[in-house]
Short mmCIF file of C-alpha atoms and ligand atoms in Angstrom, two decimals:
data_model
loop_
_atom_site.label_atom_id
_atom_site.label_comp_id
_atom_site.label_asym_id
_atom_site.label_seq_id
_atom_site.Cartn_x
_atom_site.Cartn_y
_atom_site.Cartn_z
CA MET A 19 -70.00 -9.64 -73.55
CA LYS A 20 -72.15 -8.23 -70.72
CA SER A 21 -70.55 -6.01 -68.00
CA ILE A 22 -71.53 -6.60 -64.43
CA ARG A 23 -70.50 -3.65 -62.23
CA HIS A 24 -70.52 -2.61 -58.59
CA VAL A 25 -73.40 -0.41 -57.41
CA ILE A 26 -72.03 1.86 -54.80
CA GLY A 27 -73.76 5.00 -53.47
CA GLY A 28 -76.35 4.77 -56.24
CA VAL A 29 -73.78 4.75 -58.96
CA GLU A 30 -72.58 1.90 -61.20
CA THR A 31 -68.87 1.70 -61.04
CA ASP A 32 -65.89 -0.41 -62.06
CA SER A 33 -63.06 -1.21 -59.71
CA ALA A 34 -60.39 1.50 -59.19
CA ASP A 35 -57.68 -0.62 -60.90
CA GLY A 36 -60.03 -1.73 -63.68
CA GLY A 37 -59.75 -5.35 -62.49
CA THR A 38 -62.43 -7.82 -63.70
CA PHE A 39 -63.14 -11.56 -63.58
CA GLU A 40 -65.22 -13.78 -65.88
CA ASP A 41 -68.76 -14.91 -65.30
CA VAL A 42 -68.88 -18.44 -66.75
CA ASP A 43 -72.08 -20.12 -67.86
CA PRO A 44 -71.73 -23.74 -66.63
CA TYR A 45 -73.84 -25.10 -69.42
CA THR A 46 -71.79 -23.61 -72.36
CA GLN A 47 -68.61 -23.48 -70.11
CA GLU A 48 -67.88 -20.11 -71.62
CA ALA A 49 -67.66 -16.69 -70.12
CA TYR A 50 -70.72 -14.58 -70.96
CA ALA A 51 -69.98 -11.56 -68.86
CA THR A 52 -67.08 -9.71 -67.22
CA VAL A 53 -67.49 -8.72 -63.56
CA ALA A 54 -65.83 -5.86 -61.73
CA LEU A 55 -63.34 -7.36 -59.34
CA GLY A 56 -63.69 -5.57 -56.00
CA GLY A 57 -61.08 -5.62 -53.29
CA ALA A 58 -60.70 -3.83 -50.00
CA ARG A 59 -60.86 -0.46 -51.68
CA GLU A 60 -64.31 -1.08 -53.28
CA ALA A 61 -65.64 -2.90 -50.16
CA ASP A 62 -64.60 0.07 -48.01
CA GLU A 63 -66.12 2.58 -50.41
CA ALA A 64 -69.42 0.63 -50.36
CA VAL A 65 -69.35 0.61 -46.59
CA LYS A 66 -68.67 4.33 -46.51
CA ALA A 67 -71.61 4.98 -48.85
CA ALA A 68 -73.88 2.80 -46.67
CA ARG A 69 -72.58 4.46 -43.51
CA LYS A 70 -73.37 7.92 -44.95
CA ALA A 71 -76.85 6.88 -46.07
CA PHE A 72 -77.47 5.55 -42.59
CA ASP A 73 -76.03 8.44 -40.58
CA ASP A 74 -77.20 11.30 -42.75
CA GLY A 75 -79.83 9.99 -45.09
CA PRO A 76 -83.61 9.61 -44.84
CA TRP A 77 -83.88 5.79 -44.85
CA PRO A 78 -83.54 4.89 -41.12
CA ARG A 79 -85.77 7.95 -40.31
CA MET A 80 -88.65 7.03 -42.60
CA SER A 81 -91.86 5.61 -41.27
CA PHE A 82 -92.45 1.84 -41.79
CA GLU A 83 -95.21 2.85 -44.23
CA GLU A 84 -92.83 4.96 -46.40
CA ARG A 85 -90.11 2.37 -46.44
CA GLY A 86 -92.60 -0.41 -46.96
CA LYS A 87 -93.99 1.38 -49.99
CA LEU A 88 -90.59 1.49 -51.64
CA LEU A 89 -89.91 -2.17 -50.80
CA HIS A 90 -93.23 -3.18 -52.28
CA ARG A 91 -92.44 -1.15 -55.37
CA LEU A 92 -89.18 -3.06 -55.64
CA ALA A 93 -91.04 -6.32 -55.37
CA ASP A 94 -93.39 -5.24 -58.16
CA LEU A 95 -90.43 -4.39 -60.38
CA MET A 96 -88.95 -7.78 -59.65
CA ASP A 97 -92.21 -9.42 -60.80
CA GLU A 98 -92.09 -7.38 -64.02
CA HIS A 99 -88.49 -8.46 -64.51
CA THR A 100 -88.97 -12.15 -63.72
CA ASP A 101 -87.58 -13.45 -66.99
CA GLU A 102 -84.39 -11.39 -66.80
CA LEU A 103 -83.77 -12.18 -63.12
CA ALA A 104 -84.44 -15.89 -63.67
CA LEU A 105 -82.18 -16.09 -66.64
CA ALA A 106 -79.41 -14.36 -64.71
CA ASP A 107 -79.35 -17.11 -62.07
CA THR A 108 -79.78 -19.89 -64.66
CA ARG A 109 -76.89 -18.64 -66.72
CA ASP A 110 -74.75 -18.09 -63.56
CA MET A 111 -75.14 -21.47 -61.97
CA GLY A 112 -77.07 -23.81 -64.23
CA LYS A 113 -80.41 -23.73 -62.29
CA PRO A 114 -83.32 -24.93 -64.45
CA ILE A 115 -85.13 -21.86 -65.78
CA THR A 116 -88.55 -23.32 -64.80
CA ALA A 117 -87.51 -23.47 -61.15
CA ALA A 118 -85.90 -20.02 -61.28
CA LYS A 119 -89.11 -18.46 -62.79
CA SER A 120 -91.70 -20.33 -60.75
CA LYS A 121 -89.92 -20.53 -57.34
CA ASP A 122 -86.77 -18.41 -56.93
CA VAL A 123 -87.86 -15.13 -58.35
CA PRO A 124 -91.46 -15.08 -56.84
CA ARG A 125 -90.03 -16.05 -53.45
CA SER A 126 -87.41 -13.30 -53.70
CA ALA A 127 -90.05 -10.66 -54.43
CA LEU A 128 -92.08 -12.16 -51.55
CA ASN A 129 -89.13 -11.68 -49.22
CA PHE A 130 -89.40 -7.84 -49.71
CA ARG A 131 -93.25 -7.85 -49.33
CA PHE A 132 -93.24 -10.05 -46.32
CA PHE A 133 -90.51 -8.18 -44.34
CA ALA A 134 -91.91 -4.73 -45.33
CA ASP A 135 -95.31 -5.87 -43.85
CA HIS A 136 -93.80 -7.72 -40.88
CA ALA A 137 -91.79 -4.66 -39.75
CA ARG A 138 -94.82 -2.43 -40.23
CA LEU A 139 -97.10 -4.62 -38.20
CA SER A 140 -94.58 -5.65 -35.56
CA GLU A 141 -95.29 -4.71 -32.00
CA SER A 142 -92.87 -4.05 -29.13
CA GLN A 143 -93.02 -4.78 -25.43
CA HIS A 144 -94.81 -2.36 -23.12
CA LEU A 145 -94.46 -3.19 -19.37
CA PRO A 146 -96.61 -1.01 -17.19
CA SER A 147 -95.98 -1.46 -13.51
CA ALA A 148 -97.84 -0.49 -10.36
CA THR A 149 -94.73 1.13 -8.89
CA GLY A 150 -95.11 4.27 -10.95
CA HIS A 151 -92.83 3.21 -13.78
CA HIS A 152 -93.58 2.38 -17.33
CA THR A 153 -91.11 0.40 -19.34
CA TYR A 154 -91.20 -0.01 -23.08
CA VAL A 155 -88.79 -1.40 -25.74
CA GLN A 156 -87.78 0.32 -28.96
CA HIS A 157 -86.09 -1.47 -31.85
CA ALA A 158 -83.61 0.82 -33.51
CA PRO A 159 -82.02 -0.21 -36.88
CA ALA A 160 -78.56 -1.64 -36.19
CA GLY A 161 -76.70 0.39 -38.87
CA VAL A 162 -74.69 -0.90 -41.78
CA VAL A 163 -75.28 -4.60 -42.64
CA ALA A 164 -72.81 -6.62 -44.61
CA ALA A 165 -74.60 -9.48 -46.38
CA ILE A 166 -72.38 -12.25 -47.84
CA ALA A 167 -74.20 -14.82 -49.94
CA PRO A 168 -73.59 -18.22 -51.61
CA TRP A 169 -74.25 -19.25 -55.21
CA ASN A 170 -76.85 -22.03 -54.95
CA TYR A 171 -80.03 -19.85 -54.63
CA PRO A 172 -78.41 -16.50 -55.47
CA LEU A 173 -81.34 -14.12 -55.62
CA MET A 174 -83.49 -15.92 -53.08
CA LEU A 175 -80.79 -16.08 -50.39
CA GLU A 176 -79.55 -12.52 -51.06
CA THR A 177 -83.07 -11.14 -50.63
CA TRP A 178 -83.64 -13.22 -47.55
CA LYS A 179 -80.98 -11.01 -45.92
CA VAL A 180 -81.40 -7.68 -47.72
CA ALA A 181 -85.16 -7.48 -47.34
CA PRO A 182 -85.41 -7.65 -43.48
CA ALA A 183 -82.25 -5.53 -43.10
CA LEU A 184 -83.76 -2.80 -45.24
CA ALA A 185 -87.28 -3.14 -43.76
CA TRP A 186 -85.85 -2.49 -40.35
CA GLY A 187 -84.16 0.74 -41.52
CA ASN A 188 -80.60 -0.52 -42.02
CA THR A 189 -78.41 0.19 -44.99
CA VAL A 190 -76.66 -2.74 -46.78
CA VAL A 191 -73.61 -3.83 -48.60
CA LEU A 192 -74.23 -7.13 -50.45
CA LYS A 193 -71.44 -9.27 -51.72
CA PRO A 194 -72.88 -12.01 -53.95
CA ALA A 195 -70.95 -15.14 -54.49
CA GLU A 196 -68.27 -14.84 -57.25
CA ASP A 197 -69.95 -17.48 -59.34
CA THR A 198 -73.34 -15.71 -59.33
CA PRO A 199 -72.94 -11.89 -59.48
CA HIS A 200 -75.53 -11.18 -62.07
CA SER A 201 -78.92 -11.12 -60.34
CA ALA A 202 -77.56 -9.01 -57.47
CA TYR A 203 -76.44 -6.41 -59.97
CA LEU A 204 -79.97 -6.38 -61.54
CA LEU A 205 -81.54 -6.15 -58.16
CA ALA A 206 -79.40 -3.08 -57.21
CA LYS A 207 -80.49 -1.37 -60.40
CA LEU A 208 -84.16 -2.18 -59.75
CA ALA A 209 -83.81 -0.82 -56.17
CA LEU A 210 -82.67 2.43 -57.52
CA GLU A 211 -85.56 2.44 -60.08
CA ALA A 212 -88.01 1.74 -57.23
CA GLY A 213 -86.77 4.98 -55.49
CA ILE A 214 -84.73 3.50 -52.67
CA PRO A 215 -82.22 6.30 -51.87
CA ASP A 216 -78.65 6.20 -53.02
CA GLY A 217 -76.31 4.33 -50.72
CA VAL A 218 -79.05 2.38 -48.95
CA PHE A 219 -78.38 -0.80 -50.93
CA ASN A 220 -74.91 -1.35 -52.38
CA VAL A 221 -73.51 -4.32 -54.25
CA VAL A 222 -69.80 -5.04 -54.41
CA HIS A 223 -68.38 -8.01 -56.40
CA GLY A 224 -65.35 -10.04 -55.64
CA PHE A 225 -64.03 -13.10 -53.87
CA GLY A 226 -63.76 -14.09 -50.15
CA PRO A 227 -60.29 -14.31 -48.55
CA GLY A 228 -58.03 -11.42 -49.39
CA SER A 229 -60.80 -9.80 -51.43
CA ALA A 230 -64.04 -7.86 -51.03
CA GLY A 231 -65.64 -10.50 -48.83
CA GLU A 232 -62.94 -10.51 -46.17
CA ALA A 233 -62.68 -6.70 -46.26
CA LEU A 234 -66.33 -6.41 -45.30
CA THR A 235 -65.83 -8.69 -42.36
CA VAL A 236 -63.05 -6.62 -40.78
CA ASN A 237 -64.46 -3.15 -41.43
CA PRO A 238 -65.23 -1.49 -38.02
CA ALA A 239 -67.99 0.60 -39.66
CA VAL A 240 -70.08 -2.59 -40.23
CA ASP A 241 -72.64 -3.20 -37.52
CA ARG A 242 -73.91 -6.67 -38.61
CA ILE A 243 -72.68 -9.49 -40.72
CA THR A 244 -75.24 -11.88 -42.09
CA PHE A 245 -73.54 -14.77 -43.92
CA THR A 246 -74.71 -17.93 -45.71
CA GLY A 247 -72.16 -20.39 -46.97
CA GLU A 248 -69.91 -23.14 -45.84
CA SER A 249 -69.22 -23.95 -42.23
CA GLY A 250 -65.49 -23.47 -42.71
CA THR A 251 -65.98 -20.06 -44.12
CA GLY A 252 -68.24 -19.24 -41.10
CA LYS A 253 -65.33 -20.01 -38.81
CA ALA A 254 -63.03 -17.66 -40.79
CA ILE A 255 -65.68 -14.90 -40.71
CA ALA A 256 -66.30 -15.39 -37.00
CA ARG A 257 -62.55 -14.92 -36.39
CA ALA A 258 -62.50 -11.74 -38.52
CA ALA A 259 -65.58 -10.33 -36.97
CA SER A 260 -64.38 -10.90 -33.41
CA ALA A 261 -61.82 -8.12 -33.82
CA ASN A 262 -64.64 -5.56 -33.83
CA LEU A 263 -67.14 -7.61 -31.87
CA THR A 264 -69.44 -7.40 -34.88
CA PRO A 265 -72.54 -9.46 -34.30
CA VAL A 266 -72.95 -12.33 -36.81
CA SER A 267 -75.79 -14.42 -38.15
CA PHE A 268 -74.70 -17.64 -39.88
CA GLU A 269 -76.60 -20.06 -42.10
CA LEU A 270 -74.09 -22.72 -42.81
CA GLY A 271 -73.70 -26.16 -44.27
CA GLY A 272 -75.88 -29.23 -43.83
CA LYS A 273 -76.12 -32.97 -44.22
CA GLY A 274 -79.85 -33.40 -43.94
CA CYS A 275 -81.49 -36.73 -43.07
CA ASN A 276 -84.65 -38.16 -44.42
CA LEU A 277 -86.35 -41.00 -42.40
CA VAL A 278 -88.88 -43.28 -44.18
CA PHE A 279 -90.69 -45.55 -41.84
CA ASP A 280 -92.49 -48.82 -42.78
CA ASP A 281 -95.87 -47.05 -42.41
CA ALA A 282 -95.05 -44.12 -44.73
CA ASP A 283 -97.14 -43.26 -47.80
CA LEU A 284 -94.52 -44.59 -50.26
CA ASP A 285 -95.73 -42.65 -53.27
CA SER A 286 -95.32 -39.39 -51.36
CA ALA A 287 -92.06 -40.50 -49.71
CA VAL A 288 -90.47 -41.39 -53.03
CA GLN A 289 -91.62 -38.13 -54.70
CA TRP A 290 -90.29 -35.95 -51.90
CA ALA A 291 -87.08 -37.89 -51.49
CA VAL A 292 -86.29 -37.31 -55.17
CA GLU A 293 -86.96 -33.59 -54.80
CA ALA A 294 -84.98 -33.38 -51.54
CA ALA A 295 -81.92 -35.26 -52.86
CA PHE A 296 -81.76 -34.00 -56.48
CA GLY A 297 -83.67 -30.73 -56.69
CA ASN A 298 -81.24 -27.90 -57.79
CA ALA A 299 -78.85 -30.82 -58.67
CA GLY A 300 -78.51 -31.47 -54.92
CA GLN A 301 -76.87 -28.07 -54.41
CA VAL A 302 -79.15 -27.31 -51.51
CA CYS A 303 -78.10 -26.77 -47.84
CA LEU A 304 -81.34 -28.44 -46.81
CA ALA A 305 -80.95 -31.40 -49.10
CA GLY A 306 -82.10 -34.81 -47.77
CA SER A 307 -78.74 -36.33 -48.68
CA ARG A 308 -78.81 -39.09 -46.02
CA LEU A 309 -81.78 -41.39 -46.46
CA TYR A 310 -82.66 -43.87 -43.71
CA VAL A 311 -85.28 -46.38 -44.66
CA GLN A 312 -86.93 -48.96 -42.33
CA GLN A 313 -86.22 -52.64 -43.30
CA GLY A 314 -89.85 -53.50 -44.17
CA VAL A 315 -90.00 -51.04 -47.12
CA HIS A 316 -86.31 -50.67 -47.86
CA ASP A 317 -86.04 -52.76 -51.03
CA GLU A 318 -89.28 -51.53 -52.53
CA PHE A 319 -88.38 -47.86 -51.68
CA VAL A 320 -84.92 -48.06 -53.23
CA GLU A 321 -86.26 -49.59 -56.41
CA ARG A 322 -88.89 -46.94 -56.87
CA PHE A 323 -86.52 -44.12 -55.76
CA ALA A 324 -83.83 -45.20 -58.19
CA GLN A 325 -86.40 -45.44 -61.04
CA ALA A 326 -87.72 -41.93 -60.29
CA ALA A 327 -84.16 -40.57 -60.08
CA THR A 328 -83.18 -42.03 -63.42
CA ALA A 329 -86.29 -40.47 -65.03
CA LEU A 330 -85.09 -36.88 -64.14
CA ARG A 331 -84.40 -34.98 -67.32
CA LEU A 332 -80.85 -33.58 -67.50
CA GLY A 333 -80.23 -30.86 -70.10
CA ASP A 334 -79.86 -27.27 -71.05
CA PRO A 335 -81.06 -25.29 -68.00
CA LYS A 336 -82.64 -22.75 -70.32
CA ASP A 337 -84.98 -25.48 -71.66
CA PRO A 338 -88.27 -25.32 -69.69
CA ALA A 339 -88.45 -29.11 -69.64
CA THR A 340 -85.08 -29.61 -67.92
CA ARG A 341 -85.20 -30.78 -64.28
CA MET A 342 -81.46 -30.90 -63.65
CA GLY A 343 -78.82 -28.64 -65.12
CA PRO A 344 -75.03 -28.92 -64.90
CA LEU A 345 -73.24 -28.25 -61.57
CA ALA A 346 -72.45 -24.63 -60.92
CA SER A 347 -68.75 -24.58 -61.76
CA GLU A 348 -65.91 -26.83 -62.88
CA GLU A 349 -64.31 -26.67 -59.35
CA HIS A 350 -67.67 -27.81 -57.86
CA TYR A 351 -68.07 -30.57 -60.51
CA ARG A 352 -64.64 -31.98 -59.60
CA LYS A 353 -65.42 -31.84 -55.84
CA VAL A 354 -68.77 -33.68 -56.29
CA THR A 355 -67.51 -36.35 -58.64
CA GLY A 356 -64.59 -36.95 -56.21
CA TYR A 357 -67.21 -38.36 -53.74
CA LEU A 358 -68.09 -41.13 -56.23
CA ASP A 359 -64.71 -42.92 -56.04
CA GLY A 360 -64.29 -46.06 -53.98
CA GLU A 361 -62.36 -44.39 -51.16
CA ALA A 362 -65.13 -41.84 -50.54
CA THR A 363 -68.02 -44.30 -50.76
CA GLY A 364 -66.18 -47.02 -48.69
CA HIS A 365 -66.54 -49.18 -51.82
CA ALA A 366 -70.32 -49.30 -51.33
CA LYS A 367 -72.56 -50.18 -54.30
CA VAL A 368 -73.69 -47.06 -56.27
CA LEU A 369 -76.87 -47.09 -58.29
CA GLY A 370 -76.86 -44.77 -61.34
CA GLY A 371 -74.86 -41.65 -61.05
CA GLY A 372 -71.55 -40.54 -62.38
CA ALA A 373 -70.13 -37.83 -64.54
CA ALA A 374 -71.94 -37.07 -67.76
CA PRO A 375 -70.57 -34.88 -70.62
CA GLY A 376 -70.23 -31.23 -69.58
CA TRP A 377 -70.33 -30.45 -65.88
CA PHE A 378 -73.28 -32.73 -65.38
CA VAL A 379 -73.54 -35.41 -62.68
CA ARG A 380 -76.35 -37.95 -62.91
CA PRO A 381 -78.29 -38.74 -59.74
CA ALA A 382 -76.13 -41.17 -57.66
CA ILE A 383 -77.60 -43.48 -54.90
CA VAL A 384 -74.92 -44.95 -52.60
CA LEU A 385 -76.25 -48.06 -50.79
CA ASP A 386 -75.42 -48.56 -47.15
CA PRO A 387 -71.93 -47.02 -47.09
CA PRO A 388 -69.78 -47.67 -44.02
CA ALA A 389 -70.56 -45.29 -41.08
CA HIS A 390 -67.34 -43.34 -41.37
CA SER A 391 -67.11 -42.97 -45.13
CA PRO A 392 -66.80 -39.39 -46.41
CA VAL A 393 -69.87 -39.83 -48.56
CA LEU A 394 -71.96 -40.22 -45.42
CA ARG A 395 -70.11 -37.76 -43.20
CA GLU A 396 -69.35 -34.71 -45.41
CA GLU A 397 -71.47 -32.19 -47.15
CA ILE A 398 -71.27 -32.99 -50.84
CA PHE A 399 -73.64 -30.36 -52.22
CA GLY A 400 -74.44 -32.43 -55.32
CA PRO A 401 -76.79 -35.14 -56.66
CA VAL A 402 -75.37 -37.82 -54.42
CA VAL A 403 -77.51 -39.53 -51.72
CA THR A 404 -76.82 -42.37 -49.33
CA VAL A 405 -79.46 -44.95 -48.33
CA THR A 406 -79.09 -46.78 -45.02
CA PRO A 407 -81.53 -49.39 -43.70
CA PHE A 408 -82.69 -49.32 -40.00
CA ALA A 409 -84.73 -51.57 -37.80
CA THR A 410 -86.21 -49.42 -35.01
CA GLU A 411 -87.28 -45.84 -34.33
CA ASP A 412 -84.54 -45.42 -31.75
CA GLU A 413 -81.93 -46.53 -34.21
CA ALA A 414 -83.25 -44.20 -36.82
CA VAL A 415 -83.00 -41.20 -34.52
CA LYS A 416 -79.45 -42.20 -33.43
CA LEU A 417 -78.32 -42.46 -37.00
CA ALA A 418 -79.99 -39.23 -38.01
CA ASN A 419 -78.27 -37.37 -35.20
CA ASP A 420 -74.80 -38.76 -35.87
CA THR A 421 -73.53 -35.69 -37.67
CA PRO A 422 -71.96 -32.37 -36.67
CA TYR A 423 -74.60 -30.56 -38.84
CA GLY A 424 -78.22 -29.91 -37.80
CA LEU A 425 -80.05 -27.86 -40.48
CA SER A 426 -82.73 -30.07 -41.94
CA ALA A 427 -84.53 -33.31 -41.39
CA MET A 428 -87.53 -35.02 -43.01
CA LEU A 429 -89.57 -37.90 -41.87
CA PHE A 430 -92.33 -39.93 -43.52
CA THR A 431 -94.79 -41.82 -41.45
CA GLU A 432 -98.61 -42.08 -41.14
CA ASN A 433 -98.30 -42.55 -37.39
CA LEU A 434 -99.10 -39.20 -35.66
CA HIS A 435 -97.54 -40.17 -32.33
CA ARG A 436 -94.31 -41.26 -34.02
CA ALA A 437 -94.16 -38.12 -36.14
CA HIS A 438 -94.28 -35.89 -33.09
CA ARG A 439 -91.92 -38.11 -31.09
CA VAL A 440 -89.33 -38.35 -33.79
CA ALA A 441 -89.57 -34.63 -34.77
CA GLY A 442 -88.88 -33.73 -31.13
CA SER A 443 -85.80 -35.92 -31.00
CA LEU A 444 -83.93 -34.71 -34.05
CA ASN A 445 -81.07 -32.25 -33.62
CA SER A 446 -82.21 -30.08 -36.51
CA GLY A 447 -83.38 -26.51 -37.02
CA ASN A 448 -85.98 -27.55 -39.50
CA VAL A 449 -87.98 -30.75 -39.53
CA TRP A 450 -90.48 -31.56 -42.24
CA VAL A 451 -93.04 -34.30 -41.73
CA ASN A 452 -94.47 -35.84 -44.87
CA CYS A 453 -93.29 -32.81 -46.93
CA PHE A 454 -90.20 -30.74 -47.73
CA PHE A 455 -89.07 -27.21 -48.26
CA VAL A 456 -92.39 -25.63 -47.10
CA ARG A 457 -91.41 -22.33 -45.51
CA ASP A 458 -93.45 -19.99 -43.35
CA LEU A 459 -91.36 -16.79 -43.33
CA ARG A 460 -92.49 -16.01 -39.81
CA ALA A 461 -90.76 -19.09 -38.46
CA PRO A 462 -87.10 -19.24 -37.29
CA PHE A 463 -84.71 -20.54 -39.91
CA GLY A 464 -81.25 -21.74 -39.08
CA GLY A 465 -79.39 -24.77 -37.78
CA PHE A 466 -78.04 -26.65 -34.78
CA GLY A 467 -74.33 -27.32 -34.33
CA ALA A 468 -72.08 -26.74 -37.37
CA SER A 469 -75.07 -25.56 -39.43
CA GLY A 470 -75.16 -22.03 -38.04
CA ILE A 471 -75.32 -19.37 -35.41
CA GLY A 472 -78.65 -17.74 -34.64
CA ARG A 473 -81.92 -17.71 -36.53
CA GLU A 474 -83.46 -15.48 -39.18
CA GLY A 475 -87.10 -15.12 -40.25
CA GLY A 476 -89.95 -13.07 -38.87
CA ALA A 477 -89.23 -11.78 -35.36
CA HIS A 478 -85.84 -13.46 -35.47
CA SER A 479 -84.71 -11.21 -38.31
CA LYS A 480 -86.06 -8.33 -36.31
CA GLU A 481 -83.90 -9.24 -33.32
CA PHE A 482 -80.80 -9.56 -35.35
CA PHE A 483 -81.16 -6.43 -37.52
CA THR A 484 -82.12 -4.09 -34.71
CA GLU A 485 -80.76 -2.88 -31.41
CA ALA A 486 -83.24 -3.12 -28.59
CA ARG A 487 -83.52 -0.07 -26.40
CA THR A 488 -85.34 -0.37 -23.12
CA VAL A 489 -86.91 2.93 -21.96
CA THR A 490 -88.15 3.19 -18.38
CA MET A 491 -90.14 6.31 -17.37
CA ARG A 492 -91.07 7.39 -13.91
CA ILE A 493 -94.68 8.47 -13.78
CA ALA A 494 -95.41 10.85 -10.96
CA THR A 495 -98.30 9.47 -8.98
CA ALA A 496 -99.48 12.88 -7.82
P1 LIG B 21 -68.66 -20.35 -49.47
O1 LIG B 21 -68.60 -20.36 -47.98
O2 LIG B 21 -67.57 -20.91 -50.24
O3 LIG B 21 -68.95 -18.85 -49.98
C1 LIG B 21 -70.06 -18.08 -49.60
C2 LIG B 21 -69.72 -16.63 -49.70
O4 LIG B 21 -68.73 -16.29 -48.76
C3 LIG B 21 -69.18 -16.21 -51.10
O5 LIG B 21 -69.78 -14.91 -51.41
C4 LIG B 21 -67.73 -16.09 -50.83
O6 LIG B 21 -67.06 -15.20 -51.75
C5 LIG B 21 -67.70 -15.56 -49.38
N1 LIG B 21 -66.41 -15.81 -48.69
C6 LIG B 21 -65.63 -16.92 -48.78
N2 LIG B 21 -64.61 -16.79 -47.87
C7 LIG B 21 -64.75 -15.63 -47.21
C8 LIG B 21 -64.05 -14.96 -46.22
N3 LIG B 21 -62.97 -15.44 -45.68
N4 LIG B 21 -64.55 -13.75 -45.80
C9 LIG B 21 -65.67 -13.28 -46.29
N5 LIG B 21 -66.38 -13.84 -47.24
C10 LIG B 21 -65.98 -15.01 -47.78
O7 LIG B 21 -69.98 -21.12 -49.75
P2 LIG B 21 -70.63 -21.45 -51.21
O8 LIG B 21 -69.77 -22.55 -51.82
O9 LIG B 21 -70.92 -20.22 -51.95
O10 LIG B 21 -72.06 -22.07 -50.85
C11 LIG B 21 -72.27 -23.37 -50.46
C12 LIG B 21 -72.40 -23.54 -49.01
O11 LIG B 21 -73.45 -22.69 -48.49
C13 LIG B 21 -72.76 -24.92 -48.57
O12 LIG B 21 -72.05 -25.30 -47.47
C14 LIG B 21 -74.26 -24.82 -48.24
O13 LIG B 21 -74.73 -25.76 -47.33
C15 LIG B 21 -74.25 -23.42 -47.61
N6 LIG B 21 -75.61 -22.89 -47.64
C16 LIG B 21 -76.27 -22.80 -46.41
C17 LIG B 21 -77.61 -22.32 -46.45
C18 LIG B 21 -78.37 -22.22 -45.14
O14 LIG B 21 -79.40 -21.66 -45.16
N7 LIG B 21 -77.88 -22.80 -44.03
C19 LIG B 21 -78.21 -21.95 -47.61
C20 LIG B 21 -77.48 -22.12 -48.82
C21 LIG B 21 -76.19 -22.60 -48.79
#
């Protein structure tokens, strides 16, 4: 049995009381590692280590070049350890190994390269004035960052937070999701190997409420909280953070829409709709889980979409040919399959789908469920998609916006004017036209409404992870 430990102040440690929990592989349904179970004590120790590294250590005082060199070295080490990092996420949450190796790990290493370079090349405002004053803006690192992450893209979403925080000179305590602690542990060890000083990047394991997660959110020595997870958890963290007025950045849940118009390139629309609905077994905040299809192509689209969904290969996520693994945990499997009963679907017709042996769920397509059915209103976070027909562009936009969430939207049309018109009418932080999941790391990422608070990415991460300081100097005119 492997042992996954905290990394605090540059040292691998167990919890003070020796507490552990099991890391279960959802494919074998057996524990393959024990994980140190952190509580308030370990969270506070990690914050103390990060505080010390920030207040007294070299990290925030290094030049962007020096810090960038170490972050690039970490990215290189991640490339060298791709197989190990990918396998960690695959064993923790059932993600197909091919996706973990070809997408998650390379993008995670890119997060470090991108933010190291972005910080180094970033400019600040200089405001000369004719009145004999010169104003300029400095961006000081914010301090200690608590990063709390979900389980669906463990390494990718952790590094999306850790990389910009470090690049801007902060120190970090990361709490990975309890279901996926392994890759964060490996990352912390690689950071030490890269030469990142002790205490700059700490990892503490544990749960949320009453555990390490909550302890991080109430610690007054934490200067920023960046959180990705459910909208309900976001509310709890916002309440906790308000006691110390700690600034928060939240990337929360979604119920993404995908609009397919009569004039769409159907081959492309079907291919992307399958990826958006069933990629990562639908465990994607950005998933296109509400499909709206114009009447003229509805029947043909549904037929081709269902065929393509049925062809997805389910199996051992460690097999390179597998496209869909099991769901990440037994609890999540029960939640997702609960959405396939008649009450949740409003007794709508369901094509395919359903529980398979193990914690597998086959792709499920729910046809035209009633407007208020839970399957259409709530985030399911599994391979369950609804398909609703529409007649006009206005109707499509109205249906798409009829949700408290606003994280992702897709639309398929060959009409340029319609593409711009509709994209500009959707209440969504991300809109993809004739594609999906294409990310430019300079662009803001986040959501409208219940999908988040704030944006991260490029200059937006800079804004969150730094304190702006305006300096105004009088320049004697004679
Ligand atoms: P979750 O909210 O249950 O847990 C996320 C993290 O928060 C875990 O590390 C957990 O231990 C911790 N946590 C839970 N309660 C806490 C508390 N009271 N205080 C501090 N920490 C606490 O979410 P999840 O099930 O791990 O992830 C799935 C959710 O994440 C979905 O809603 C999905 O849409 C969302 N998500 C959003 C994005 C995005 O970019 N917007 C990306 C991925 C996932």
